[in-house]
PDB file of C-alpha atoms in Angstrom:
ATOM      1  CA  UNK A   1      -1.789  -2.985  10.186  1.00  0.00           C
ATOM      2  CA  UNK A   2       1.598  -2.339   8.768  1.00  0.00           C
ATOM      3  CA  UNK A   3       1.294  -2.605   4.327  1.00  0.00           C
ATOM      4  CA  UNK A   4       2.523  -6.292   3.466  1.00  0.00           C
ATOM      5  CA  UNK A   5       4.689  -7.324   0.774  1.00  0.00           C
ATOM      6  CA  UNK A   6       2.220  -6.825  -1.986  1.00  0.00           C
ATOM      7  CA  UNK A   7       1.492  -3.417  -0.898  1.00  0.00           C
ATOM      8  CA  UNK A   8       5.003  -2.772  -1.540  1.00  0.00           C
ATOM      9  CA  UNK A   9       5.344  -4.215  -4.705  1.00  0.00           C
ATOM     10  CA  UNK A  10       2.195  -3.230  -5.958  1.00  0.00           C
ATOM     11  CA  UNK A  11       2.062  -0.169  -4.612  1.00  0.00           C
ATOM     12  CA  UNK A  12       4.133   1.547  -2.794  1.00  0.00           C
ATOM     13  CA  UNK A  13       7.491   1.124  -5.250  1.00  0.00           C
ATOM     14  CA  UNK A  14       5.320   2.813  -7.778  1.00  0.00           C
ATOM     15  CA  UNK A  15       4.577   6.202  -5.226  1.00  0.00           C
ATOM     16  CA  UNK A  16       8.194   6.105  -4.642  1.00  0.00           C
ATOM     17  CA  UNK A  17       9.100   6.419  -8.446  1.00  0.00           C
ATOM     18  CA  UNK A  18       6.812   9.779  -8.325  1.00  0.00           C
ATOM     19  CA  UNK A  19       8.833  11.673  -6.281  1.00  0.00           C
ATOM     20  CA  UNK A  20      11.900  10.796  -8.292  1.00  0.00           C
ATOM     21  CA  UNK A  21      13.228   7.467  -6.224  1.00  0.00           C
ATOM     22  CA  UNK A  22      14.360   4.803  -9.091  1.00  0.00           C
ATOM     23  CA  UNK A  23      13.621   7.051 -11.826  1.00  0.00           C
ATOM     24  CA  UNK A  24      17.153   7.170 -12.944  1.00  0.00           C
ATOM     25  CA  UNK A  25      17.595   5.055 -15.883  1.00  0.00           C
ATOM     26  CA  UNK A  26      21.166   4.909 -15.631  1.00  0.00           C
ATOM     27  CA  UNK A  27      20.752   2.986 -12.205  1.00  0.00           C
ATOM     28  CA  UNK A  28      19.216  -0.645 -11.567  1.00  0.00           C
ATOM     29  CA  UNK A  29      15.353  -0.172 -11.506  1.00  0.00           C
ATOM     30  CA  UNK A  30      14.052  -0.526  -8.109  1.00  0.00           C
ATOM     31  CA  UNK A  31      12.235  -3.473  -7.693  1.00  0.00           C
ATOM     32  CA  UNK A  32      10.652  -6.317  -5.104  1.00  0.00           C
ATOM     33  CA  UNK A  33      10.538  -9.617  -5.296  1.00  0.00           C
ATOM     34  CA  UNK A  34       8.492 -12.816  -2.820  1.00  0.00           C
ATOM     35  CA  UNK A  35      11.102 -15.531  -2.146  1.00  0.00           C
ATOM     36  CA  UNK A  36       8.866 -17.328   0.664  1.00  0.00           C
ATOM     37  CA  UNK A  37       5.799 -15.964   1.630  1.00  0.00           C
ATOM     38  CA  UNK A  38       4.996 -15.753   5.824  1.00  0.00           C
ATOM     39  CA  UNK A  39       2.050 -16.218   6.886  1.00  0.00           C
ATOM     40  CA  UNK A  40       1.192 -14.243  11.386  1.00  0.00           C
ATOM     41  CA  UNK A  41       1.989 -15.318  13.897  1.00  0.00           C
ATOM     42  CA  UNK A  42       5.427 -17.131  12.810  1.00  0.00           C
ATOM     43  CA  UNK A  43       6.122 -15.572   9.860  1.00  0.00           C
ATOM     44  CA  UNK A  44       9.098 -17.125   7.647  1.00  0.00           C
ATOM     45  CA  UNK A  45       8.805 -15.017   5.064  1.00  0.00           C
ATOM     46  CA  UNK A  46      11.710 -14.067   2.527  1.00  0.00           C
ATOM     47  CA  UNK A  47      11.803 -11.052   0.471  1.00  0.00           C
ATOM     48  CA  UNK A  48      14.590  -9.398  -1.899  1.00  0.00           C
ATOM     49  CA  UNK A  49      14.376  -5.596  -2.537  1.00  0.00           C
ATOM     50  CA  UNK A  50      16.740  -3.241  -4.836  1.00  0.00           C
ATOM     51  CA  UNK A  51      16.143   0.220  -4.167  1.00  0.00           C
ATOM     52  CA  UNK A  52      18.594   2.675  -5.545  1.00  0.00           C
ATOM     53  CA  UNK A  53      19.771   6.150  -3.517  1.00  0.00           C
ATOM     54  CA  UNK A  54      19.223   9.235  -4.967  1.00  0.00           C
ATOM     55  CA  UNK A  55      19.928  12.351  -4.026  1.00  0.00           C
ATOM     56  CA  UNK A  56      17.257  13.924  -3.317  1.00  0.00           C
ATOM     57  CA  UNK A  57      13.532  13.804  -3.915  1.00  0.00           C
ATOM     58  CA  UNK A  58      11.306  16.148  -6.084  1.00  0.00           C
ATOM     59  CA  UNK A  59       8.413  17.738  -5.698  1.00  0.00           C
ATOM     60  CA  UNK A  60       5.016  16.312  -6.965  1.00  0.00           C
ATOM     61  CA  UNK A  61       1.406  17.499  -7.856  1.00  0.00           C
ATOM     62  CA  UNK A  62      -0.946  14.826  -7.245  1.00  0.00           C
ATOM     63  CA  UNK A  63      -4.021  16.501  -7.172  1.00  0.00           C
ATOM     64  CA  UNK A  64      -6.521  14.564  -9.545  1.00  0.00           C
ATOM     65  CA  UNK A  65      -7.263  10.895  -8.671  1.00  0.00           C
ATOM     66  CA  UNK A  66      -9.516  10.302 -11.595  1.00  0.00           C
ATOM     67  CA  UNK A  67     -11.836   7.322 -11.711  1.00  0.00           C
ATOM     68  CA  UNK A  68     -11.077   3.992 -11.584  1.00  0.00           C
ATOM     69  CA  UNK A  69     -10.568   2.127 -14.289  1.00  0.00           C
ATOM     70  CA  UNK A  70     -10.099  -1.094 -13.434  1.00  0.00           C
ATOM     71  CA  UNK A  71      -9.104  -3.477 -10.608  1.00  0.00           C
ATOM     72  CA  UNK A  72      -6.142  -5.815 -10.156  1.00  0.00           C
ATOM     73  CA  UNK A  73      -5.124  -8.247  -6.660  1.00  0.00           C
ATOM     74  CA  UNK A  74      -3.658 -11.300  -6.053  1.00  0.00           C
ATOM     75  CA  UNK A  75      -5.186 -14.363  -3.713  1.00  0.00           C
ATOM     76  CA  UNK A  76      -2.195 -15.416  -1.807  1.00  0.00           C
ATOM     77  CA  UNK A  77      -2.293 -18.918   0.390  1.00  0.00           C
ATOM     78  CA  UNK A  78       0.475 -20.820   2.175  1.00  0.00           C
ATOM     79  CA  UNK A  79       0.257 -24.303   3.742  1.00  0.00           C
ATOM     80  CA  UNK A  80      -3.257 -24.315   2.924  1.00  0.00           C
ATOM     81  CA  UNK A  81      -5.040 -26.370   0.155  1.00  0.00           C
ATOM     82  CA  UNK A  82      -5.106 -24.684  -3.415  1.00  0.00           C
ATOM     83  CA  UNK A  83      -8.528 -23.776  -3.658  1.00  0.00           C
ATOM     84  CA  UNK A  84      -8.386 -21.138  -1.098  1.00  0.00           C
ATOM     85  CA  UNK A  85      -7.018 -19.085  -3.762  1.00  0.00           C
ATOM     86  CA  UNK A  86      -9.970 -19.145  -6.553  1.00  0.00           C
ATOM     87  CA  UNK A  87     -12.579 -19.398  -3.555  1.00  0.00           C
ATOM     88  CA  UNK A  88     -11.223 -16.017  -2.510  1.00  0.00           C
ATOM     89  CA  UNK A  89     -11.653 -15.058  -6.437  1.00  0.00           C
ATOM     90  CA  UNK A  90     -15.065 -15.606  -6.809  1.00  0.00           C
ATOM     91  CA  UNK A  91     -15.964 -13.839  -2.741  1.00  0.00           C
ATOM     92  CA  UNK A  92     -14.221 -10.761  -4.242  1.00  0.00           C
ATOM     93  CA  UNK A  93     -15.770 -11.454  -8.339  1.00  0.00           C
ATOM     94  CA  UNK A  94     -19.671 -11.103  -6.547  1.00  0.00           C
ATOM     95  CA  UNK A  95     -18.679  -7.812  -5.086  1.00  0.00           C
ATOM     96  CA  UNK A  96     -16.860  -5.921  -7.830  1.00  0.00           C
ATOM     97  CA  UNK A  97     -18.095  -7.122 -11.221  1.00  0.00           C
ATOM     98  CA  UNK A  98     -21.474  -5.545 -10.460  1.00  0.00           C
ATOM     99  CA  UNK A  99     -20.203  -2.476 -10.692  1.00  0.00           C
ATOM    100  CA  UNK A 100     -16.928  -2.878 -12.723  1.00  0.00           C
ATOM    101  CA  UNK A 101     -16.441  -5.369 -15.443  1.00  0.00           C
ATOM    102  CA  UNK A 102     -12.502  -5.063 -15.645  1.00  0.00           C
ATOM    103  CA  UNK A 103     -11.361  -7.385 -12.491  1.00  0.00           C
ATOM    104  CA  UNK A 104      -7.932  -9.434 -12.413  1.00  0.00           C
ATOM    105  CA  UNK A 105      -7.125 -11.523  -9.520  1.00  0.00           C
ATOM    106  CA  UNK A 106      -3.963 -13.362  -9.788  1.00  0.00           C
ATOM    107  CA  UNK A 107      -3.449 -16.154  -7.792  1.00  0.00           C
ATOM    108  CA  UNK A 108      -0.516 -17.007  -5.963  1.00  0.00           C
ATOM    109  CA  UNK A 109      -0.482 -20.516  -3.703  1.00  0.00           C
ATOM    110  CA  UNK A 110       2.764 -21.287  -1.976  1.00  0.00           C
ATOM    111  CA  UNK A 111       3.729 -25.098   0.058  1.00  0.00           C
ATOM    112  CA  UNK A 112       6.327 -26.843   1.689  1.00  0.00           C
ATOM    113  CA  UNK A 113       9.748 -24.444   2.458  1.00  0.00           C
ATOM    114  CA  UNK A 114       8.493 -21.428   0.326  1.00  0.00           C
ATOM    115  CA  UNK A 115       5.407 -20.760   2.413  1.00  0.00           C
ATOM    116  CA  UNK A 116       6.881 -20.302   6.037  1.00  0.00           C
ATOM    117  CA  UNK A 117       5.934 -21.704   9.242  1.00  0.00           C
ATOM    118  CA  UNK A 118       2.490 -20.944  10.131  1.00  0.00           C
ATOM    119  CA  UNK A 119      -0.416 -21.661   7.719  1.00  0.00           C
ATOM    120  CA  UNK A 120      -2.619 -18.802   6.095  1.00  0.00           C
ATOM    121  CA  UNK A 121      -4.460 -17.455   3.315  1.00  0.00           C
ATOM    122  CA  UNK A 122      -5.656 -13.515   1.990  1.00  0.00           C
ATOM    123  CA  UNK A 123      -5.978 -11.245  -0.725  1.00  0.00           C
ATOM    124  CA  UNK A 124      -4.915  -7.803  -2.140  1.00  0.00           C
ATOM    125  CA  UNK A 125      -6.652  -5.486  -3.858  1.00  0.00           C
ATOM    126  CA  UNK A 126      -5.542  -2.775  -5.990  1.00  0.00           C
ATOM    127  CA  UNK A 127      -7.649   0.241  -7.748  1.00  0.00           C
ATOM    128  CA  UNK A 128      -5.716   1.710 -10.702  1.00  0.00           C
ATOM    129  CA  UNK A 129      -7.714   4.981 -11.844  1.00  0.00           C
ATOM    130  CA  UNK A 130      -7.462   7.063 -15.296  1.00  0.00           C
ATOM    131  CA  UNK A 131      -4.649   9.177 -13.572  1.00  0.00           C
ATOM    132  CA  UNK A 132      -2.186   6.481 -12.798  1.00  0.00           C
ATOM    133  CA  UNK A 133      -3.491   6.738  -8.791  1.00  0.00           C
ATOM    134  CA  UNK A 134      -3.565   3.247  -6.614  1.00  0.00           C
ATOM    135  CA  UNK A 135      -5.931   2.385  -4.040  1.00  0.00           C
ATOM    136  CA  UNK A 136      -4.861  -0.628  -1.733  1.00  0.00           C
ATOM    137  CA  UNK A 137      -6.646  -2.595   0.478  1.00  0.00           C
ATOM    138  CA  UNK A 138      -5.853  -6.060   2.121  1.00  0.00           C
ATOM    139  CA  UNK A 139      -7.419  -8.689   4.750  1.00  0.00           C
ATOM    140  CA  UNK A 140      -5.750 -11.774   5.723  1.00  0.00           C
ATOM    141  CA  UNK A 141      -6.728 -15.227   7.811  1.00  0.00           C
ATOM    142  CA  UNK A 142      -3.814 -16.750   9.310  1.00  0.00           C
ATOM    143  CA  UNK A 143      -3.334 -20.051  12.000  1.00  0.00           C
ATOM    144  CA  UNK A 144      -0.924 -20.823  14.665  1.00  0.00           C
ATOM    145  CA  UNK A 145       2.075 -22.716  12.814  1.00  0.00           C
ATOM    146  CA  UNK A 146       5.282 -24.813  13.972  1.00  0.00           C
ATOM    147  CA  UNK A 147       6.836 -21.972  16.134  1.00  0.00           C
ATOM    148  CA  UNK A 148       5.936 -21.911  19.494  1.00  0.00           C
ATOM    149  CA  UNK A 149       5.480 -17.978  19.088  1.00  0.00           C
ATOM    150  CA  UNK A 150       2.427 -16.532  21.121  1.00  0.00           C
ATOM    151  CA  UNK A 151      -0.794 -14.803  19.367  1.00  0.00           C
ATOM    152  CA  UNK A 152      -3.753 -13.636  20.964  1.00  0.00           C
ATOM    153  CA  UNK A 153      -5.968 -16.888  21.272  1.00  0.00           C
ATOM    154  CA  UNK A 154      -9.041 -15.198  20.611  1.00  0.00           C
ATOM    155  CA  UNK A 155      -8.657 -13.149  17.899  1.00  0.00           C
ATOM    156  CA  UNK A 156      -7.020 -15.951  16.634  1.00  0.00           C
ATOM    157  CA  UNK A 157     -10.269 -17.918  16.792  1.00  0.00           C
ATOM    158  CA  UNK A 158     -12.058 -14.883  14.966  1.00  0.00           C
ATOM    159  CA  UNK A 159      -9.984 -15.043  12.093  1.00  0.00           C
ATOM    160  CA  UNK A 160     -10.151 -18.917  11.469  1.00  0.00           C
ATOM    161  CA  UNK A 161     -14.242 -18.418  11.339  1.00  0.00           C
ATOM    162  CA  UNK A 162     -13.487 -16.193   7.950  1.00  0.00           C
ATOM    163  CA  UNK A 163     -14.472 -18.549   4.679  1.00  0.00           C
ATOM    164  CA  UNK A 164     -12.228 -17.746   1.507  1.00  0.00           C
ATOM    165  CA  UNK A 165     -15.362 -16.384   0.115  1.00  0.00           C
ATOM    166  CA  UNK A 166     -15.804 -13.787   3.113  1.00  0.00           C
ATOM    167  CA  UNK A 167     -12.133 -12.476   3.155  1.00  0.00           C
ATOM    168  CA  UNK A 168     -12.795 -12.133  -0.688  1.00  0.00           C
ATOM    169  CA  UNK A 169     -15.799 -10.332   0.159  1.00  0.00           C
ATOM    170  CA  UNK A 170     -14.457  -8.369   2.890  1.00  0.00           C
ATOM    171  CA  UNK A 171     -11.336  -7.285   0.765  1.00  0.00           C
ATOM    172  CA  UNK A 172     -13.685  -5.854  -1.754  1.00  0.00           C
ATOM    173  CA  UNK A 173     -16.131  -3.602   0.621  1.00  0.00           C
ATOM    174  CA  UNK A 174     -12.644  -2.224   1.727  1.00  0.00           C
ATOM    175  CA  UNK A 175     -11.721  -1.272  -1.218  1.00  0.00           C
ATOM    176  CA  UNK A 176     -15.026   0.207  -2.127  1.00  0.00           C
ATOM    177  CA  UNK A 177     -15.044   2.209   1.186  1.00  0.00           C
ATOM    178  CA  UNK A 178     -11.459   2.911   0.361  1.00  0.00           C
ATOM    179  CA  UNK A 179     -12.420   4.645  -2.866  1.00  0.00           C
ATOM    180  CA  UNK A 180     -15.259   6.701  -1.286  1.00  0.00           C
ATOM    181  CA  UNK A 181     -12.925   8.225   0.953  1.00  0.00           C
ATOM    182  CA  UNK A 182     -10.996   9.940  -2.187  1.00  0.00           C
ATOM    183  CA  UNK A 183      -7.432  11.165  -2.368  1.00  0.00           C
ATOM    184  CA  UNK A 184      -4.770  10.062  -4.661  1.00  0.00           C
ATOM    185  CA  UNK A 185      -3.314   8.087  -1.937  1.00  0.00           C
ATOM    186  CA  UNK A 186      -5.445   5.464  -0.069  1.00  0.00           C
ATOM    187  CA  UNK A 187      -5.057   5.633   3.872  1.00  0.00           C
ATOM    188  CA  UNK A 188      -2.067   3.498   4.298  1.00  0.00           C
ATOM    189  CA  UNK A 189       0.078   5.698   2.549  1.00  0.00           C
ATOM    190  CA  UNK A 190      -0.756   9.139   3.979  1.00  0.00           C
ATOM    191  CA  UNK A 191       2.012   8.715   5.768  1.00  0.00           C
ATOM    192  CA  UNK A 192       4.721   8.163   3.452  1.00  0.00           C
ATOM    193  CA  UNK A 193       3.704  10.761   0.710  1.00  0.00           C
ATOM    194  CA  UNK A 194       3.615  13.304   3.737  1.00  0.00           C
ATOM    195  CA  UNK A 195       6.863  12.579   4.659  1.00  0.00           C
ATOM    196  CA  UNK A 196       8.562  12.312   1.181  1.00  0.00           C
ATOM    197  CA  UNK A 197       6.384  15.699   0.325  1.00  0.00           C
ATOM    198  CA  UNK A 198       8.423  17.500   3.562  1.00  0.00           C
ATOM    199  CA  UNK A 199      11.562  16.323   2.520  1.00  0.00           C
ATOM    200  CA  UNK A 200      11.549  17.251  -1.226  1.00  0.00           C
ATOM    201  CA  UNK A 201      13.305  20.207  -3.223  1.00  0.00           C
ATOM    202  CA  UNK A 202      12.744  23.701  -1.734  1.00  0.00           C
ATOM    203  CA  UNK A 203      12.298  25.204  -5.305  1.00  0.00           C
ATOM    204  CA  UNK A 204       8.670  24.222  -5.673  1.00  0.00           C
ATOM    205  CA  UNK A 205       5.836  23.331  -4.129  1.00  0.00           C
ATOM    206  CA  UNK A 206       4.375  20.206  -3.330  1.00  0.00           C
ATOM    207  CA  UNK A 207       0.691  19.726  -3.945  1.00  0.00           C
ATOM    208  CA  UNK A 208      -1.191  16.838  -2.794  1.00  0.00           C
ATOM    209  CA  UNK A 209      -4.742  15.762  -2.342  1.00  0.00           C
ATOM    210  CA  UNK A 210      -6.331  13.505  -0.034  1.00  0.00           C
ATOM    211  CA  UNK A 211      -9.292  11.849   1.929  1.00  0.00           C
ATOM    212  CA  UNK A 212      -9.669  12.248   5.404  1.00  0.00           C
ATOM    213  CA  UNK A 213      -6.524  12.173   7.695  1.00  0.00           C
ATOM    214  CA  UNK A 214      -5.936   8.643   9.571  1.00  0.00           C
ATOM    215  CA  UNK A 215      -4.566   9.136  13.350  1.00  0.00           C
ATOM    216  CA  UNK A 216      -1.573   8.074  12.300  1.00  0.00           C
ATOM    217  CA  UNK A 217      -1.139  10.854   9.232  1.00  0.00           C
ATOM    218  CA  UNK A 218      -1.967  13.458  12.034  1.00  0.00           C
ATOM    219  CA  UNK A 219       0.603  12.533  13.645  1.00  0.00           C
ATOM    220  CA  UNK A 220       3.006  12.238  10.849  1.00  0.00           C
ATOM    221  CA  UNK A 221       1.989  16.064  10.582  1.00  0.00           C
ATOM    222  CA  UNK A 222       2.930  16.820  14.183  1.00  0.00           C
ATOM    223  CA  UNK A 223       6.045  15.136  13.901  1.00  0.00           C
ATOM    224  CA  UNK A 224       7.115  16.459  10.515  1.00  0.00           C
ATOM    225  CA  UNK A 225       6.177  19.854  12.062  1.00  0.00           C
ATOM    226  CA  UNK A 226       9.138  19.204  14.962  1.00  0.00           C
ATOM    227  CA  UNK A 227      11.728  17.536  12.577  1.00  0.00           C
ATOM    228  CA  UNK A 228      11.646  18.793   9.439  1.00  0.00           C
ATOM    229  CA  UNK A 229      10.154  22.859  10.400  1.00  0.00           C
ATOM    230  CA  UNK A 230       7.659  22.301   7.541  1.00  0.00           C
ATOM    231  CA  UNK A 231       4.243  23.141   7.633  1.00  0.00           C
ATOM    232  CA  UNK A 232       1.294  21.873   5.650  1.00  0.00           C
ATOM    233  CA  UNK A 233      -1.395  24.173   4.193  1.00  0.00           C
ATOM    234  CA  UNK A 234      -4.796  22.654   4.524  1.00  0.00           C
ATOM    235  CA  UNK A 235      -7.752  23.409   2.386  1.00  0.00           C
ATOM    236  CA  UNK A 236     -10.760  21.376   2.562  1.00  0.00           C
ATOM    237  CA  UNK A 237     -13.135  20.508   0.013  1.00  0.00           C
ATOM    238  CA  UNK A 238     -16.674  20.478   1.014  1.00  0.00           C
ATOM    239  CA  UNK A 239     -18.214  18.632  -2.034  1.00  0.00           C
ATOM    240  CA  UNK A 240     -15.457  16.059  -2.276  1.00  0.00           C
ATOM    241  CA  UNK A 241     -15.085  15.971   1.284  1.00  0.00           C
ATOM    242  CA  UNK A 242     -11.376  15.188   0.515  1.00  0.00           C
ATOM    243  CA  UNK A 243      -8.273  17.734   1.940  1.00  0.00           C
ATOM    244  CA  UNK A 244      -5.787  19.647  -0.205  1.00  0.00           C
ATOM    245  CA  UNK A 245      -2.274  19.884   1.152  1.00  0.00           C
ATOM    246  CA  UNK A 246       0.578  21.588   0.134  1.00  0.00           C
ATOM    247  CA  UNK A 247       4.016  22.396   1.484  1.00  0.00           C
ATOM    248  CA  UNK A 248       7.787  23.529   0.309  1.00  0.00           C
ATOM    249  CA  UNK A 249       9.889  20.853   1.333  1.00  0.00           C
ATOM    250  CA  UNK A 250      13.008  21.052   3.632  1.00  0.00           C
ATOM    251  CA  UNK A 251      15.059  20.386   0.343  1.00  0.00           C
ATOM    252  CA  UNK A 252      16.993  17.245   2.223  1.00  0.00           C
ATOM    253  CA  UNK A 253      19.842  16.203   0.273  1.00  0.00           C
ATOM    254  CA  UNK A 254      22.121  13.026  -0.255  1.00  0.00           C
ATOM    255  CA  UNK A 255      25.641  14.171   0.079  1.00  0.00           C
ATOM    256  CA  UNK A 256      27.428  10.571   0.322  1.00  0.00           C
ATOM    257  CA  UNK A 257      29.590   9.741  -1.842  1.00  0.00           C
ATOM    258  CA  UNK A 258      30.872   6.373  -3.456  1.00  0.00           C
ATOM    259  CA  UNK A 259      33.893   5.327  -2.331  1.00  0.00           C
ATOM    260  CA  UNK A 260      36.186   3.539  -4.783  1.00  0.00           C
TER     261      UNK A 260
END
């Protein structure tokens, strides 16, 4: 599943800012915000994003993920009554306070022209650690809406069977599983911190750690490996169980220029 909004705003902006994108105080900070919020299989969602250029990006050692410190989300709904929101709370609350006592879920209900056409509800979860790593995880439950737009019927009818309290619950376990994994990146963005690790400076090297490769961060190897001519040293770590990769970038650079 592609990250959603709050994976970018929660998330993924904050990577971004580690290899240098943003970091520029001189320029507009780079930031996300939810106009409307689209719910699958019509969508209708509106979003506004700043993110400034830079010229290049710079290396990183992200080695140590720490432990995690506490936990932060947000219960999202649209065209759905309130309540969906705390129920989602207290699904996720009997999962994670037994074993963490520092648990924030915001919660974010949307109606009428900011929530899109098709009706929905989920959550996000968010692991911050003692080194300043994020671990995302996300489940949704979404209904057919005003468009006419096609979804498949019966995984449709799957998802409507999830109670608030199970996606809360469900959210949570994902997390947890997310966590075991290890890595200072969670799965979804194996991807992205591969590819921004191959295109930074040339001058140093880039050092990151994570859990086990998803398909789709083997094949971001591959195709890094054709594009950019960089190859990734693997070590594994047999305790941990979690991969150490490191790489000098391709030193891509940013050679536009304004024009007045």
């Amino acid at each position: 599943v592609d990250p959603s909004v709050d994976c970018w705003r929660s998330v993924t902006l904050l990577l971004l800012k580690e290899f240098g994108v943003g970091d520029d105080d001189l320029q507009k900070p780079i930031q996300l915000q939810v106009n409307k919020r689209g719910m699958r299989p019509a969508g209708g969602g509106e979003v506004f994003l700043h993110c400034p250029t830079v010229k290049s990006v710079r290396s990183v050692r992200m080695l140590d993920e720490g432990m995690v410190k506490r936990v932060r989300g947000i219960a999202y709904s649209a065209n759905t009554p309130p309540h969906m929101t705390s129920r989602m709370v207290d699904g996720a609350r009997g999962v994670l306070n037994k074993l963490l006592a520092d648990v924030y879920i915001f919660t974010d209900h949307m109606s009428g022209a900011k929530a899109g056409h098709s009706p929905g509800y989920g959550m996000a979860l968010i692991g911050e650690s003692t080194t300043g790593s994020r671990i995302y995880t996300e489940s949704s439950c979404s209904g057919s809406g005003k468009s006419k737009a096609s979804a498949d019927a019966e995984r449709e009818r799957e998802e409507l069977q999830l109670v608030p309290e199970t996606v809360g619950e469900n959210t949570a376990k994902m997390l947890l599983e997310e966590i075991k994994r290890g890595g200072y990146v969670d799965g979804s963005h194996q991807s992205l911190a591969l590819t921004l690790c191959a295109m930074s400076s040339q001058d140093e090297i880039s050092q990151l750690r994570m859990g086990p490769l998803t398909p789709h961060g083997v094949e971001t190897l591959r195709l890094i490996q054709e594009f950019f001519k960089v190859k990734f040293k693997i070590a594994p770590e047999q305790q941990s169980r979690t991969l150490f990769l490191s790489c000098i970038g391709a030193g891509i650079t940013n050679h536009v220029k304004a024009m007045n």
